[in-house]
Amino acid sequence: MPRFINVQAPHPGVRLVTLQRPEALNALCTELLAELAAELASAEADEHTRAVVITGSPKAFAAGADIREMAERDLVGIFNDPRVAHWQRIAAFSKPLIAAVNGYALGGGCELVMCADIVIAGEDARFGQPEINLGIIPGAGGTQRLLRAVGKPLAMQMVLTGEAISARHAQQAGLVSEITVPELAVERALQLAASIAAKAPLAVRLAKEALLKAGDTDLASGLRFERHAFTLLAGTADRDEGIRAFQEKRPAQFKGC
Ligand code: CAA
């Protein structure tokens, strides 16, 4: 049984993962990260899971890496840190990952948000990379993914000052897709996950892969990948079903083949 996460299945095809370490504002200790990575690996392997929502508490999505734990690691400890492998597994999750964020999303918490594909934020959410205040820099994507998400000036401002930004600012900058009142962030994220869970899974998977390619390749290669993926889907039964359902004016019943 995981200690620091709670997993529920509120809709068919959807898992809701709640970070539960209230005594440390959901700081991402190694055990929590390992549990999260294992949960996503299990969701990856389960053909019935089509989307995952990740959330925290009303006060904190996650307040970053666990500073107490970090204090005990020297250079060699950080060099051999098992957390790197956990982060890689989280970032490589191939199904849609939706973050529902309330309260603090700082340091590793903000980096976890940036591993998500869709981000719903309660209007009280705060996003920041305060590592500079500890004499370090972000170590789980907070310089690379943040710059790609919000552009150079704001990424520099956040990382060099450590100052957090509001949900509204994060949405304007491209870090957040939608803002809700805090009480509705999880519900809205689950609604989107349920909608995605009803789509053709192979198309969803290739759509995510193609969109992520746009962030890390040149345009010509990205367009080539998109065209190959588009062509591949022409060979699926779900594509035939989707087109037939449209013509017959009924909802499509996708099967994942
Ligand atoms: N690690 C460990 N414990 C943490 C923590 C963290 N990142 N963030 C908060 N806590 C603990 C506090 O120590 C406190 O515990 P005690 O009651 O035992 O003292 C408890 O959570 C509640 O926190 P506060 O009393 O500080 O709550 P607050 O409302 O006054 O302040 C906060 C909230 C502004 C988020 C503040 O807790 C804070 O600044 N936390 C640290 C944020 C941070 O620096 N994150 C970056 C970590 S480094 C990182 O993430 C590296 C990376 O990129 C991989």
PDB file of N, CA, C and O and ligand atoms in Angstrom, residues 23-25 27 59 63-68 70 104 106-108 111 130-131 134 136-140, ligand 1:
ATOM      1  N   GLU A  23       1.792  16.974   6.364  1.00  0.00           N
ATOM      2  CA  GLU A  23       2.693  17.542   7.376  1.00  0.00           C
ATOM      3  C   GLU A  23       3.865  18.277   6.741  1.00  0.00           C
ATOM      4  O   GLU A  23       4.519  19.090   7.398  1.00  0.00           O
ATOM      5  N   ALA A  24       4.130  18.031   5.447  1.00  0.00           N
ATOM      6  CA  ALA A  24       5.236  18.726   4.770  1.00  0.00           C
ATOM      7  C   ALA A  24       4.752  19.393   3.486  1.00  0.00           C
ATOM      8  O   ALA A  24       5.523  19.571   2.534  1.00  0.00           O
ATOM      9  N   LEU A  25       3.487  19.787   3.457  1.00  0.00           N
ATOM     10  CA  LEU A  25       2.897  20.436   2.270  1.00  0.00           C
ATOM     11  C   LEU A  25       3.184  19.641   0.991  1.00  0.00           C
ATOM     12  O   LEU A  25       3.503  20.199  -0.059  1.00  0.00           O
ATOM     13  N   ALA A  27       5.664  17.876   0.183  1.00  0.00           N
ATOM     14  CA  ALA A  27       7.048  17.886  -0.317  1.00  0.00           C
ATOM     15  C   ALA A  27       7.360  16.489  -0.868  1.00  0.00           C
ATOM     16  O   ALA A  27       6.974  15.473  -0.290  1.00  0.00           O
ATOM     17  N   LYS A  59      -4.164  23.456   0.284  1.00  0.00           N
ATOM     18  CA  LYS A  59      -3.070  24.378   0.604  1.00  0.00           C
ATOM     19  C   LYS A  59      -1.854  24.196  -0.307  1.00  0.00           C
ATOM     20  O   LYS A  59      -1.138  25.153  -0.608  1.00  0.00           O
ATOM     21  N   ALA A  63       5.143  21.376  -2.312  1.00  0.00           N
ATOM     22  CA  ALA A  63       6.067  22.476  -1.986  1.00  0.00           C
ATOM     23  C   ALA A  63       7.511  22.163  -2.372  1.00  0.00           C
ATOM     24  O   ALA A  63       8.441  22.735  -1.805  1.00  0.00           O
ATOM     25  N   GLY A  64       7.697  21.230  -3.317  1.00  0.00           N
ATOM     26  CA  GLY A  64       9.051  21.009  -3.834  1.00  0.00           C
ATOM     27  C   GLY A  64       9.675  19.728  -3.323  1.00  0.00           C
ATOM     28  O   GLY A  64       9.029  18.928  -2.643  1.00  0.00           O
ATOM     29  N   ALA A  65      10.945  19.567  -3.659  1.00  0.00           N
ATOM     30  CA  ALA A  65      11.705  18.429  -3.120  1.00  0.00           C
ATOM     31  C   ALA A  65      11.723  18.554  -1.603  1.00  0.00           C
ATOM     32  O   ALA A  65      11.558  19.658  -1.063  1.00  0.00           O
ATOM     33  N   ASP A  66      11.927  17.441  -0.922  1.00  0.00           N
ATOM     34  CA  ASP A  66      11.960  17.480   0.536  1.00  0.00           C
ATOM     35  C   ASP A  66      13.309  18.056   0.991  1.00  0.00           C
ATOM     36  O   ASP A  66      14.359  17.428   0.811  1.00  0.00           O
ATOM     37  N   ILE A  67      13.246  19.261   1.569  1.00  0.00           N
ATOM     38  CA  ILE A  67      14.488  19.972   1.895  1.00  0.00           C
ATOM     39  C   ILE A  67      15.254  19.253   3.013  1.00  0.00           C
ATOM     40  O   ILE A  67      16.486  19.192   2.998  1.00  0.00           O
ATOM     41  N   ARG A  68      14.508  18.646   3.942  1.00  0.00           N
ATOM     42  CA  ARG A  68      15.204  17.916   5.034  1.00  0.00           C
ATOM     43  C   ARG A  68      15.993  16.746   4.472  1.00  0.00           C
ATOM     44  O   ARG A  68      17.144  16.509   4.839  1.00  0.00           O
ATOM     45  N   MET A  70      17.041  16.484   1.386  1.00  0.00           N
ATOM     46  CA  MET A  70      18.119  17.007   0.538  1.00  0.00           C
ATOM     47  C   MET A  70      19.338  17.391   1.380  1.00  0.00           C
ATOM     48  O   MET A  70      20.486  17.221   0.960  1.00  0.00           O
ATOM     49  N   TYR A 104       0.251  25.928  -3.180  1.00  0.00           N
ATOM     50  CA  TYR A 104       1.643  26.044  -3.641  1.00  0.00           C
ATOM     51  C   TYR A 104       2.037  24.948  -4.624  1.00  0.00           C
ATOM     52  O   TYR A 104       1.845  23.757  -4.346  1.00  0.00           O
ATOM     53  N   LEU A 106       5.590  24.597  -5.936  1.00  0.00           N
ATOM     54  CA  LEU A 106       6.919  25.230  -5.875  1.00  0.00           C
ATOM     55  C   LEU A 106       8.017  24.202  -6.136  1.00  0.00           C
ATOM     56  O   LEU A 106       7.876  23.021  -5.774  1.00  0.00           O
ATOM     57  N   GLY A 107       9.123  24.668  -6.709  1.00  0.00           N
ATOM     58  CA  GLY A 107      10.276  23.794  -6.926  1.00  0.00           C
ATOM     59  C   GLY A 107       9.847  22.530  -7.673  1.00  0.00           C
ATOM     60  O   GLY A 107       9.253  22.595  -8.761  1.00  0.00           O
ATOM     61  N   GLY A 108      10.143  21.379  -7.066  1.00  0.00           N
ATOM     62  CA  GLY A 108       9.749  20.109  -7.696  1.00  0.00           C
ATOM     63  C   GLY A 108       8.245  20.021  -7.934  1.00  0.00           C
ATOM     64  O   GLY A 108       7.793  19.307  -8.838  1.00  0.00           O
ATOM     65  N   GLU A 111       7.767  21.672 -11.121  1.00  0.00           N
ATOM     66  CA  GLU A 111       8.353  20.783 -12.141  1.00  0.00           C
ATOM     67  C   GLU A 111       7.417  19.607 -12.429  1.00  0.00           C
ATOM     68  O   GLU A 111       7.302  19.157 -13.569  1.00  0.00           O
ATOM     69  N   PRO A 130      11.683  28.318  -6.278  1.00  0.00           N
ATOM     70  CA  PRO A 130      12.429  29.068  -5.256  1.00  0.00           C
ATOM     71  C   PRO A 130      13.797  28.492  -4.907  1.00  0.00           C
ATOM     72  O   PRO A 130      14.407  28.918  -3.917  1.00  0.00           O
ATOM     73  N   GLU A 131      14.297  27.542  -5.706  1.00  0.00           N
ATOM     74  CA  GLU A 131      15.554  26.877  -5.346  1.00  0.00           C
ATOM     75  C   GLU A 131      16.701  27.849  -5.115  1.00  0.00           C
ATOM     76  O   GLU A 131      17.591  27.599  -4.296  1.00  0.00           O
ATOM     77  N   LEU A 134      17.794  28.640  -1.785  1.00  0.00           N
ATOM     78  CA  LEU A 134      18.516  27.602  -1.043  1.00  0.00           C
ATOM     79  C   LEU A 134      19.953  27.482  -1.552  1.00  0.00           C
ATOM     80  O   LEU A 134      20.687  26.566  -1.154  1.00  0.00           O
ATOM     81  N   ILE A 136      20.727  26.752  -4.639  1.00  0.00           N
ATOM     82  CA  ILE A 136      20.793  25.730  -5.702  1.00  0.00           C
ATOM     83  C   ILE A 136      19.949  26.200  -6.892  1.00  0.00           C
ATOM     84  O   ILE A 136      19.451  27.337  -6.891  1.00  0.00           O
ATOM     85  N   ILE A 137      19.802  25.319  -7.879  1.00  0.00           N
ATOM     86  CA  ILE A 137      18.932  25.641  -9.014  1.00  0.00           C
ATOM     87  C   ILE A 137      17.937  24.488  -9.179  1.00  0.00           C
ATOM     88  O   ILE A 137      18.122  23.416  -8.592  1.00  0.00           O
ATOM     89  N   PRO A 138      16.890  24.672  -9.961  1.00  0.00           N
ATOM     90  CA  PRO A 138      15.961  23.567 -10.197  1.00  0.00           C
ATOM     91  C   PRO A 138      16.705  22.373 -10.794  1.00  0.00           C
ATOM     92  O   PRO A 138      17.620  22.557 -11.598  1.00  0.00           O
ATOM     93  N   GLY A 139      16.294  21.159 -10.383  1.00  0.00           N
ATOM     94  CA  GLY A 139      17.039  19.990 -10.849  1.00  0.00           C
ATOM     95  C   GLY A 139      16.173  18.933 -11.491  1.00  0.00           C
ATOM     96  O   GLY A 139      16.637  17.833 -11.775  1.00  0.00           O
ATOM     97  N   ALA A 140      14.892  19.253 -11.731  1.00  0.00           N
ATOM     98  CA  ALA A 140      14.017  18.249 -12.356  1.00  0.00           C
ATOM     99  C   ALA A 140      13.241  18.863 -13.514  1.00  0.00           C
ATOM    100  O   ALA A 140      12.053  18.620 -13.694  1.00  0.00           O
TER     101      ALA A 140
HETATM  102  N1  CAA B   1      10.561  20.187   2.207  1.00  0.00           N
HETATM  103  C1  CAA B   1      10.365  19.752   3.467  1.00  0.00           C
HETATM  104  N2  CAA B   1       9.467  20.263   4.303  1.00  0.00           N
HETATM  105  C2  CAA B   1       8.716  21.276   3.856  1.00  0.00           C
HETATM  106  C3  CAA B   1       8.848  21.796   2.564  1.00  0.00           C
HETATM  107  C4  CAA B   1       9.820  21.203   1.716  1.00  0.00           C
HETATM  108  N3  CAA B   1       9.998  21.594   0.445  1.00  0.00           N
HETATM  109  N4  CAA B   1       7.971  22.811   2.389  1.00  0.00           N
HETATM  110  C5  CAA B   1       7.305  22.928   3.559  1.00  0.00           C
HETATM  111  N5  CAA B   1       7.746  22.000   4.434  1.00  0.00           N
HETATM  112  C6  CAA B   1       7.299  21.777   5.805  1.00  0.00           C
HETATM  113  C7  CAA B   1       7.792  22.882   6.734  1.00  0.00           C
HETATM  114  O1  CAA B   1       9.116  22.629   7.145  1.00  0.00           O
HETATM  115  C8  CAA B   1       6.774  22.796   7.849  1.00  0.00           C
HETATM  116  O2  CAA B   1       7.104  21.697   8.663  1.00  0.00           O
HETATM  117  P1  CAA B   1       7.149  21.901  10.288  1.00  0.00           P
HETATM  118  O3  CAA B   1       5.739  22.260  10.646  1.00  0.00           O
HETATM  119  O4  CAA B   1       7.580  20.551  10.770  1.00  0.00           O
HETATM  120  O5  CAA B   1       8.127  23.003  10.533  1.00  0.00           O
HETATM  121  C9  CAA B   1       5.486  22.428   7.121  1.00  0.00           C
HETATM  122  O6  CAA B   1       5.878  21.887   5.857  1.00  0.00           O
HETATM  123  C10 CAA B   1       4.596  23.617   6.854  1.00  0.00           C
HETATM  124  O7  CAA B   1       5.367  24.599   6.181  1.00  0.00           O
HETATM  125  P2  CAA B   1       5.478  26.122   6.651  1.00  0.00           P
HETATM  126  O8  CAA B   1       5.305  26.219   8.129  1.00  0.00           O
HETATM  127  O9  CAA B   1       6.726  26.696   6.081  1.00  0.00           O
HETATM  128  O10 CAA B   1       4.171  26.714   5.936  1.00  0.00           O
HETATM  129  P3  CAA B   1       3.933  28.217   5.461  1.00  0.00           P
HETATM  130  O11 CAA B   1       2.506  28.297   5.075  1.00  0.00           O
HETATM  131  O12 CAA B   1       4.438  29.178   6.469  1.00  0.00           O
HETATM  132  O13 CAA B   1       4.854  28.403   4.151  1.00  0.00           O
HETATM  133  C11 CAA B   1       5.774  27.711   2.003  1.00  0.00           C
HETATM  134  C12 CAA B   1       4.586  27.640   2.999  1.00  0.00           C
HETATM  135  C13 CAA B   1       5.923  29.156   1.482  1.00  0.00           C
HETATM  136  C14 CAA B   1       5.462  26.780   0.862  1.00  0.00           C
HETATM  137  C15 CAA B   1       7.078  27.302   2.746  1.00  0.00           C
HETATM  138  O14 CAA B   1       6.825  26.065   3.439  1.00  0.00           O
HETATM  139  C16 CAA B   1       8.249  27.105   1.856  1.00  0.00           C
HETATM  140  O15 CAA B   1       8.866  28.071   1.420  1.00  0.00           O
HETATM  141  N6  CAA B   1       8.622  25.821   1.567  1.00  0.00           N
HETATM  142  C17 CAA B   1       9.789  25.494   0.788  1.00  0.00           C
HETATM  143  C18 CAA B   1       9.535  25.697  -0.695  1.00  0.00           C
HETATM  144  C19 CAA B   1      10.826  25.401  -1.485  1.00  0.00           C
HETATM  145  O16 CAA B   1      11.853  26.021  -1.276  1.00  0.00           O
HETATM  146  N7  CAA B   1      10.727  24.434  -2.448  1.00  0.00           N
HETATM  147  C20 CAA B   1      11.838  24.051  -3.281  1.00  0.00           C
HETATM  148  C21 CAA B   1      12.497  22.821  -2.726  1.00  0.00           C
HETATM  149  S1  CAA B   1      13.968  22.410  -3.610  1.00  0.00           S
HETATM  150  C22 CAA B   1      13.471  21.599  -5.013  1.00  0.00           C
HETATM  151  O17 CAA B   1      12.290  21.424  -5.262  1.00  0.00           O
HETATM  152  C23 CAA B   1      14.580  21.079  -5.879  1.00  0.00           C
HETATM  153  C24 CAA B   1      14.194  20.558  -7.244  1.00  0.00           C
HETATM  154  O18 CAA B   1      13.942  21.304  -8.170  1.00  0.00           O
HETATM  155  C25 CAA B   1      14.213  19.123  -7.548  1.00  0.00           C
END
